[in-house]
Amino acid sequence: MKGGIYSILKAKFLINDDAAKNWQFIIFLIVLALIMIANSHNYEQKTYQITELDKEVKELRSEFVDRRSELMKLKMESTISAKMEEKMIFPSSVPPKKIKVLKEKEKGFFEKLWQ
């Protein structure tokens, strides 16, 4: 057992006759480690992007709600009449009357009634 640990610490397995197999395995492990590191880095980067996009979506949603409520206030009749009063345009005190446009046949019928 002592000789096995001592040979591993001296790295004799890398300079023996069958060292090519060991080197291939070590290179394979290094490539796997690099792939794993790159994959975890890519995963973390995408996680940060998702977090940032979620924050942006929340901000845009709250801005949308604010703008929509502001628009609702601006569309109210009281707000519009107040803005028009600044320009010296006042609402009418007489309610509007409905005008009905008659077809040609109906015009003739009503003209006969008036005569």
Backbone as JSON Lines, residues from 0, in Angstrom:
{"i":0,"aa":"M","n":[0.84,-1.19,0.0],"ca":[0.0,0.0,0.0],"c":[0.87,1.25,0.0]}
{"i":1,"aa":"K","n":[1.95,1.2,0.78],"ca":[2.84,2.35,0.84],"c":[3.47,2.62,-0.52]}
{"i":2,"aa":"G","n":[3.82,1.56,-1.23],"ca":[4.44,1.72,-2.55],"c":[3.47,2.28,-3.56]}
{"i":3,"aa":"G","n":[2.17,1.95,-3.46],"ca":[1.14,2.44,-4.39],"c":[0.91,3.93,-4.23]}
{"i":4,"aa":"I","n":[0.84,4.38,-2.99],"ca":[0.64,5.81,-2.73],"c":[1.88,6.59,-3.14]}
{"i":5,"aa":"Y","n":[3.04,6.02,-2.86],"ca":[4.3,6.69,-3.2],"c":[4.45,6.82,-4.71]}
{"i":6,"aa":"S","n":[4.04,5.79,-5.47],"ca":[4.14,5.85,-6.93],"c":[3.14,6.86,-7.51]}
{"i":7,"aa":"I","n":[1.96,6.97,-6.88],"ca":[0.97,7.97,-7.34],"c":[1.49,9.37,-7.07]}
{"i":8,"aa":"L","n":[2.1,9.59,-5.9],"ca":[2.62,10.92,-5.58],"c":[3.79,11.29,-6.48]}
{"i":9,"aa":"K","n":[4.58,10.33,-6.87],"ca":[5.69,10.62,-7.78],"c":[5.23,10.67,-9.23]}
{"i":10,"aa":"A","n":[3.97,10.3,-9.5],"ca":[3.37,10.32,-10.84],"c":[4.09,9.37,-11.78]}
{"i":11,"aa":"K","n":[4.43,8.19,-11.29],"ca":[5.09,7.19,-12.13],"c":[4.14,6.64,-13.19]}
{"i":12,"aa":"F","n":[2.83,6.73,-12.94],"ca":[1.87,6.22,-13.91],"c":[1.86,7.05,-15.19]}
{"i":13,"aa":"L","n":[2.45,8.23,-15.15],"ca":[2.5,9.08,-16.34],"c":[3.75,8.83,-17.19]}
{"i":14,"aa":"I","n":[4.76,8.14,-16.63],"ca":[5.99,7.91,-17.38],"c":[6.26,6.43,-17.62]}
{"i":15,"aa":"N","n":[5.36,5.56,-17.23],"ca":[5.5,4.12,-17.48],"c":[5.35,3.82,-18.96]}
{"i":16,"aa":"D","n":[5.46,2.53,-19.29],"ca":[5.34,2.09,-20.68],"c":[3.91,2.29,-21.2]}
{"i":17,"aa":"D","n":[2.9,2.07,-20.38],"ca":[1.51,2.24,-20.81],"c":[0.96,3.62,-20.41]}
{"i":18,"aa":"A","n":[1.8,4.62,-20.41],"ca":[1.41,5.98,-20.0],"c":[0.5,6.64,-21.03]}
{"i":19,"aa":"A","n":[0.53,6.21,-22.28],"ca":[-0.31,6.82,-23.32],"c":[-1.78,6.68,-22.97]}
{"i":20,"aa":"K","n":[-2.16,5.51,-22.45],"ca":[-3.55,5.3,-22.04],"c":[-3.91,6.26,-20.91]}
{"i":21,"aa":"N","n":[-3.02,6.42,-19.97],"ca":[-3.28,7.31,-18.84],"c":[-3.4,8.76,-19.29]}
{"i":22,"aa":"W","n":[-2.52,9.17,-20.22],"ca":[-2.57,10.54,-20.72],"c":[-3.88,10.8,-21.46]}
{"i":23,"aa":"Q","n":[-4.33,9.83,-22.26],"ca":[-5.59,9.99,-22.98],"c":[-6.75,10.17,-22.0]}
{"i":24,"aa":"F","n":[-6.75,9.37,-20.93],"ca":[-7.8,9.47,-19.93],"c":[-7.75,10.82,-19.21]}
{"i":25,"aa":"I","n":[-6.56,11.29,-18.9],"ca":[-6.4,12.59,-18.22],"c":[-6.88,13.73,-19.12]}
{"i":26,"aa":"I","n":[-6.53,13.66,-20.39],"ca":[-6.97,14.7,-21.33],"c":[-8.49,14.67,-21.47]}
{"i":27,"aa":"F","n":[-9.06,13.45,-21.52],"ca":[-10.5,13.31,-21.58],"c":[-11.17,13.94,-20.36]}
{"i":28,"aa":"L","n":[-10.62,13.72,-19.18],"ca":[-11.15,14.31,-17.95],"c":[-11.05,15.84,-17.97]}
{"i":29,"aa":"I","n":[-9.93,16.35,-18.5],"ca":[-9.75,17.8,-18.59],"c":[-10.77,18.41,-19.54]}
{"i":30,"aa":"V","n":[-11.01,17.76,-20.68],"ca":[-12.0,18.27,-21.64],"c":[-13.39,18.25,-21.02]}
{"i":31,"aa":"L","n":[-13.72,17.18,-20.31],"ca":[-15.02,17.12,-19.63],"c":[-15.16,18.22,-18.58]}
{"i":32,"aa":"A","n":[-14.09,18.47,-17.84],"ca":[-14.13,19.53,-16.83],"c":[-14.34,20.9,-17.49]}
{"i":33,"aa":"L","n":[-13.65,21.14,-18.61],"ca":[-13.82,22.42,-19.31],"c":[-15.24,22.58,-19.85]}
{"i":34,"aa":"I","n":[-15.8,21.49,-20.38],"ca":[-17.18,21.54,-20.87],"c":[-18.13,21.82,-19.73]}
{"i":35,"aa":"M","n":[-17.91,21.19,-18.59],"ca":[-18.77,21.4,-17.44],"c":[-18.69,22.84,-16.93]}
{"i":36,"aa":"I","n":[-17.48,23.39,-16.88],"ca":[-17.3,24.78,-16.45],"c":[-18.0,25.74,-17.41]}
{"i":37,"aa":"A","n":[-17.82,25.5,-18.72],"ca":[-18.46,26.37,-19.72],"c":[-19.98,26.27,-19.62]}
{"i":38,"aa":"N","n":[-20.48,25.06,-19.4],"ca":[-21.92,24.87,-19.3],"c":[-22.5,25.59,-18.07]}
{"i":39,"aa":"S","n":[-21.82,25.48,-16.94],"ca":[-22.33,26.16,-15.74],"c":[-22.24,27.68,-15.9]}
{"i":40,"aa":"H","n":[-21.19,28.16,-16.56],"ca":[-21.07,29.6,-16.79],"c":[-22.22,30.08,-17.69]}
{"i":41,"aa":"N","n":[-22.51,29.32,-18.74],"ca":[-23.6,29.67,-19.65],"c":[-24.94,29.65,-18.93]}
{"i":42,"aa":"Y","n":[-25.14,28.68,-18.07],"ca":[-26.38,28.56,-17.29],"c":[-26.55,29.77,-16.37]}
{"i":43,"aa":"E","n":[-25.48,30.16,-15.68],"ca":[-25.57,31.32,-14.78],"c":[-25.84,32.6,-15.55]}
{"i":44,"aa":"Q","n":[-25.22,32.73,-16.72],"ca":[-25.44,33.92,-17.53],"c":[-26.9,34.01,-17.97]}
{"i":45,"aa":"K","n":[-27.48,32.89,-18.38],"ca":[-28.89,32.9,-18.8],"c":[-29.8,33.16,-17.6]}
{"i":46,"aa":"T","n":[-29.43,32.66,-16.44],"ca":[-30.22,32.91,-15.24],"c":[-30.24,34.41,-14.92]}
{"i":47,"aa":"Y","n":[-29.09,35.07,-15.03],"ca":[-29.03,36.52,-14.79],"c":[-29.87,37.27,-15.83]}
{"i":48,"aa":"Q","n":[-29.81,36.83,-17.09],"ca":[-30.62,37.48,-18.13],"c":[-32.1,37.33,-17.84]}
{"i":49,"aa":"I","n":[-32.51,36.14,-17.42],"ca":[-33.93,35.91,-17.11],"c":[-34.36,36.8,-15.95]}
{"i":50,"aa":"T","n":[-33.52,36.93,-14.94],"ca":[-33.84,37.77,-13.8],"c":[-33.99,39.23,-14.22]}
{"i":51,"aa":"E","n":[-33.07,39.7,-15.04],"ca":[-33.14,41.08,-15.52],"c":[-34.4,41.3,-16.37]}
{"i":52,"aa":"L","n":[-34.73,40.35,-17.23],"ca":[-35.91,40.49,-18.07],"c":[-37.19,40.45,-17.23]}
{"i":53,"aa":"D","n":[-37.22,39.65,-16.18],"ca":[-38.37,39.63,-15.28],"c":[-38.55,40.98,-14.6]}
{"i":54,"aa":"K","n":[-37.44,41.58,-14.15],"ca":[-37.52,42.91,-13.54],"c":[-38.06,43.93,-14.54]}
{"i":55,"aa":"E","n":[-37.57,43.86,-15.79],"ca":[-38.0,44.79,-16.81],"c":[-39.49,44.62,-17.12]}
{"i":56,"aa":"V","n":[-39.94,43.36,-17.17],"ca":[-41.36,43.1,-17.44],"c":[-42.22,43.67,-16.32]}
{"i":57,"aa":"K","n":[-41.8,43.5,-15.07],"ca":[-42.56,44.04,-13.94],"c":[-42.63,45.56,-14.01]}
{"i":58,"aa":"E","n":[-41.5,46.2,-14.34],"ca":[-41.48,47.65,-14.46],"c":[-42.4,48.13,-15.58]}
{"i":59,"aa":"L","n":[-42.33,47.45,-16.73],"ca":[-43.16,47.85,-17.86],"c":[-44.64,47.62,-17.57]}
{"i":60,"aa":"R","n":[-44.95,46.55,-16.84],"ca":[-46.35,46.27,-16.5],"c":[-46.88,47.35,-15.56]}
{"i":61,"aa":"S","n":[-46.07,47.75,-14.57],"ca":[-46.53,48.8,-13.65],"c":[-46.66,50.13,-14.39]}
{"i":62,"aa":"E","n":[-45.75,50.4,-15.32],"ca":[-45.85,51.64,-16.11],"c":[-47.11,51.61,-16.97]}
{"i":63,"aa":"F","n":[-47.43,50.44,-17.52],"ca":[-48.64,50.3,-18.33],"c":[-49.89,50.59,-17.5]}
{"i":64,"aa":"V","n":[-49.94,50.04,-16.3],"ca":[-51.1,50.26,-15.42],"c":[-51.21,51.74,-15.06]}
{"i":65,"aa":"D","n":[-50.08,52.38,-14.78],"ca":[-50.09,53.81,-14.47],"c":[-50.61,54.63,-15.64]}
{"i":66,"aa":"R","n":[-50.11,54.32,-16.83],"ca":[-50.52,55.06,-18.03],"c":[-52.0,54.84,-18.33]}
{"i":67,"aa":"R","n":[-52.45,53.6,-18.14],"ca":[-53.86,53.31,-18.41],"c":[-54.77,54.07,-17.45]}
{"i":68,"aa":"S","n":[-54.41,54.12,-16.16],"ca":[-55.24,54.87,-15.21],"c":[-55.18,56.37,-15.51]}
{"i":69,"aa":"E","n":[-54.03,56.86,-15.93],"ca":[-53.91,58.27,-16.31],"c":[-54.79,58.58,-17.53]}
{"i":70,"aa":"L","n":[-54.8,57.65,-18.48],"ca":[-55.65,57.83,-19.66],"c":[-57.12,57.83,-19.29]}
{"i":71,"aa":"M","n":[-57.51,56.96,-18.38],"ca":[-58.91,56.92,-17.93],"c":[-59.32,58.24,-17.3]}
{"i":72,"aa":"K","n":[-58.41,58.83,-16.51],"ca":[-58.71,60.13,-15.9],"c":[-58.83,61.21,-16.96]}
{"i":73,"aa":"L","n":[-57.96,61.16,-17.97],"ca":[-58.0,62.18,-19.02],"c":[-59.25,62.06,-19.88]}
{"i":74,"aa":"K","n":[-59.8,60.86,-20.01],"ca":[-60.98,60.65,-20.85],"c":[-62.28,61.02,-20.14]}
{"i":75,"aa":"M","n":[-62.22,61.28,-18.86],"ca":[-63.44,61.62,-18.12],"c":[-63.98,62.98,-18.59]}
{"i":76,"aa":"E","n":[-65.3,63.09,-18.6],"ca":[-65.95,64.31,-19.07],"c":[-65.58,65.51,-18.22]}
{"i":77,"aa":"S","n":[-65.44,65.32,-16.92],"ca":[-65.1,66.44,-16.03],"c":[-63.7,66.98,-16.35]}
{"i":78,"aa":"T","n":[-62.77,66.08,-16.65],"ca":[-61.41,66.52,-16.98],"c":[-61.4,67.29,-18.3]}
{"i":79,"aa":"I","n":[-62.14,66.77,-19.27],"ca":[-62.19,67.42,-20.58],"c":[-62.86,68.79,-20.47]}
{"i":80,"aa":"S","n":[-63.95,68.88,-19.72],"ca":[-64.62,70.18,-19.59],"c":[-63.75,71.18,-18.84]}
{"i":81,"aa":"A","n":[-62.98,70.73,-17.86],"ca":[-62.07,71.63,-17.14],"c":[-61.0,72.17,-18.08]}
{"i":82,"aa":"K","n":[-60.46,71.31,-18.96],"ca":[-59.44,71.77,-19.9],"c":[-60.03,72.72,-20.94]}
{"i":83,"aa":"M","n":[-61.28,72.5,-21.31],"ca":[-61.93,73.37,-22.29],"c":[-62.26,74.73,-21.67]}
{"i":84,"aa":"E","n":[-62.59,74.74,-20.38],"ca":[-62.88,76.01,-19.71],"c":[-61.65,76.91,-19.68]}
{"i":85,"aa":"E","n":[-60.46,76.31,-19.63],"ca":[-59.23,77.11,-19.69],"c":[-59.13,77.85,-21.02]}
{"i":86,"aa":"K","n":[-59.69,77.24,-22.08],"ca":[-59.65,77.85,-23.4],"c":[-60.93,78.64,-23.7]}
{"i":87,"aa":"M","n":[-61.72,78.87,-22.66],"ca":[-62.96,79.65,-22.75],"c":[-64.0,78.94,-23.62]}
{"i":88,"aa":"I","n":[-64.02,77.62,-23.6],"ca":[-65.06,76.85,-24.28],"c":[-65.84,76.15,-23.18]}
{"i":89,"aa":"F","n":[-67.15,76.46,-23.12],"ca":[-67.99,75.94,-22.04],"c":[-68.96,74.9,-22.58]}
{"i":90,"aa":"P","n":[-69.37,73.97,-21.74],"ca":[-70.36,72.97,-22.21],"c":[-71.71,73.63,-22.45]}
{"i":91,"aa":"S","n":[-72.47,73.07,-23.36],"ca":[-73.78,73.61,-23.72],"c":[-74.78,73.35,-22.61]}
{"i":92,"aa":"S","n":[-75.64,74.32,-22.38],"ca":[-76.68,74.15,-21.36],"c":[-77.94,73.52,-21.97]}
{"i":93,"aa":"V","n":[-78.02,73.56,-23.31],"ca":[-79.16,72.97,-24.02],"c":[-78.75,71.56,-24.46]}
{"i":94,"aa":"P","n":[-79.53,70.55,-24.15],"ca":[-79.15,69.2,-24.57],"c":[-79.25,69.06,-26.09]}
{"i":95,"aa":"P","n":[-78.5,68.2,-26.68],"ca":[-78.53,68.04,-28.14],"c":[-79.83,67.38,-28.59]}
{"i":96,"aa":"K","n":[-80.22,67.68,-29.85],"ca":[-81.43,67.09,-30.42],"c":[-81.0,66.1,-31.5]}
{"i":97,"aa":"K","n":[-81.76,65.04,-31.6],"ca":[-81.46,64.01,-32.57],"c":[-82.05,64.4,-33.92]}
{"i":98,"aa":"I","n":[-81.25,64.33,-34.96],"ca":[-81.7,64.64,-36.31],"c":[-81.84,63.32,-37.05]}
{"i":99,"aa":"K","n":[-83.01,63.12,-37.62],"ca":[-83.25,61.87,-38.33],"c":[-83.33,62.18,-39.82]}
{"i":100,"aa":"V","n":[-82.55,61.46,-40.61],"ca":[-82.54,61.65,-42.06],"c":[-83.5,60.63,-42.65]}
{"i":101,"aa":"L","n":[-84.46,61.13,-43.47],"ca":[-85.48,60.27,-44.05],"c":[-85.11,59.87,-45.47]}
{"i":102,"aa":"K","n":[-85.6,58.7,-45.89],"ca":[-85.39,58.26,-47.27],"c":[-86.34,59.02,-48.18]}
{"i":103,"aa":"E","n":[-86.17,58.88,-49.48],"ca":[-86.99,59.59,-50.46],"c":[-88.47,59.24,-50.34]}
{"i":104,"aa":"K","n":[-88.78,57.97,-50.15],"ca":[-90.17,57.55,-50.05],"c":[-90.82,58.15,-48.81]}
{"i":105,"aa":"E","n":[-90.11,58.17,-47.74],"ca":[-90.63,58.72,-46.49],"c":[-90.82,60.22,-46.61]}
{"i":106,"aa":"K","n":[-89.94,60.89,-47.36],"ca":[-90.07,62.34,-47.54],"c":[-91.4,62.67,-48.23]}
{"i":107,"aa":"G","n":[-91.7,61.92,-49.26],"ca":[-92.94,62.15,-49.98],"c":[-94.16,61.95,-49.1]}
{"i":108,"aa":"F","n":[-94.12,60.94,-48.27],"ca":[-95.23,60.63,-47.36],"c":[-95.45,61.77,-46.37]}
{"i":109,"aa":"F","n":[-94.36,62.28,-45.8],"ca":[-94.49,63.35,-44.82],"c":[-94.84,64.68,-45.47]}
{"i":110,"aa":"E","n":[-94.44,64.91,-46.72],"ca":[-94.81,66.13,-47.41],"c":[-96.32,66.18,-47.67]}
{"i":111,"aa":"K","n":[-96.89,65.01,-47.95],"ca":[-98.34,64.94,-48.17],"c":[-99.09,65.23,-46.87]}
{"i":112,"aa":"L","n":[-98.53,64.78,-45.77],"ca":[-99.17,65.01,-44.49],"c":[-99.15,66.5,-44.13]}
{"i":113,"aa":"W","n":[-98.11,67.21,-44.51],"ca":[-97.99,68.64,-44.17],"c":[-98.85,69.51,-45.05]}
{"i":114,"aa":"Q","n":[-99.24,69.03,-46.17],"ca":[-100.03,69.88,-47.09],"c":[-101.49,69.85,-46.81]}
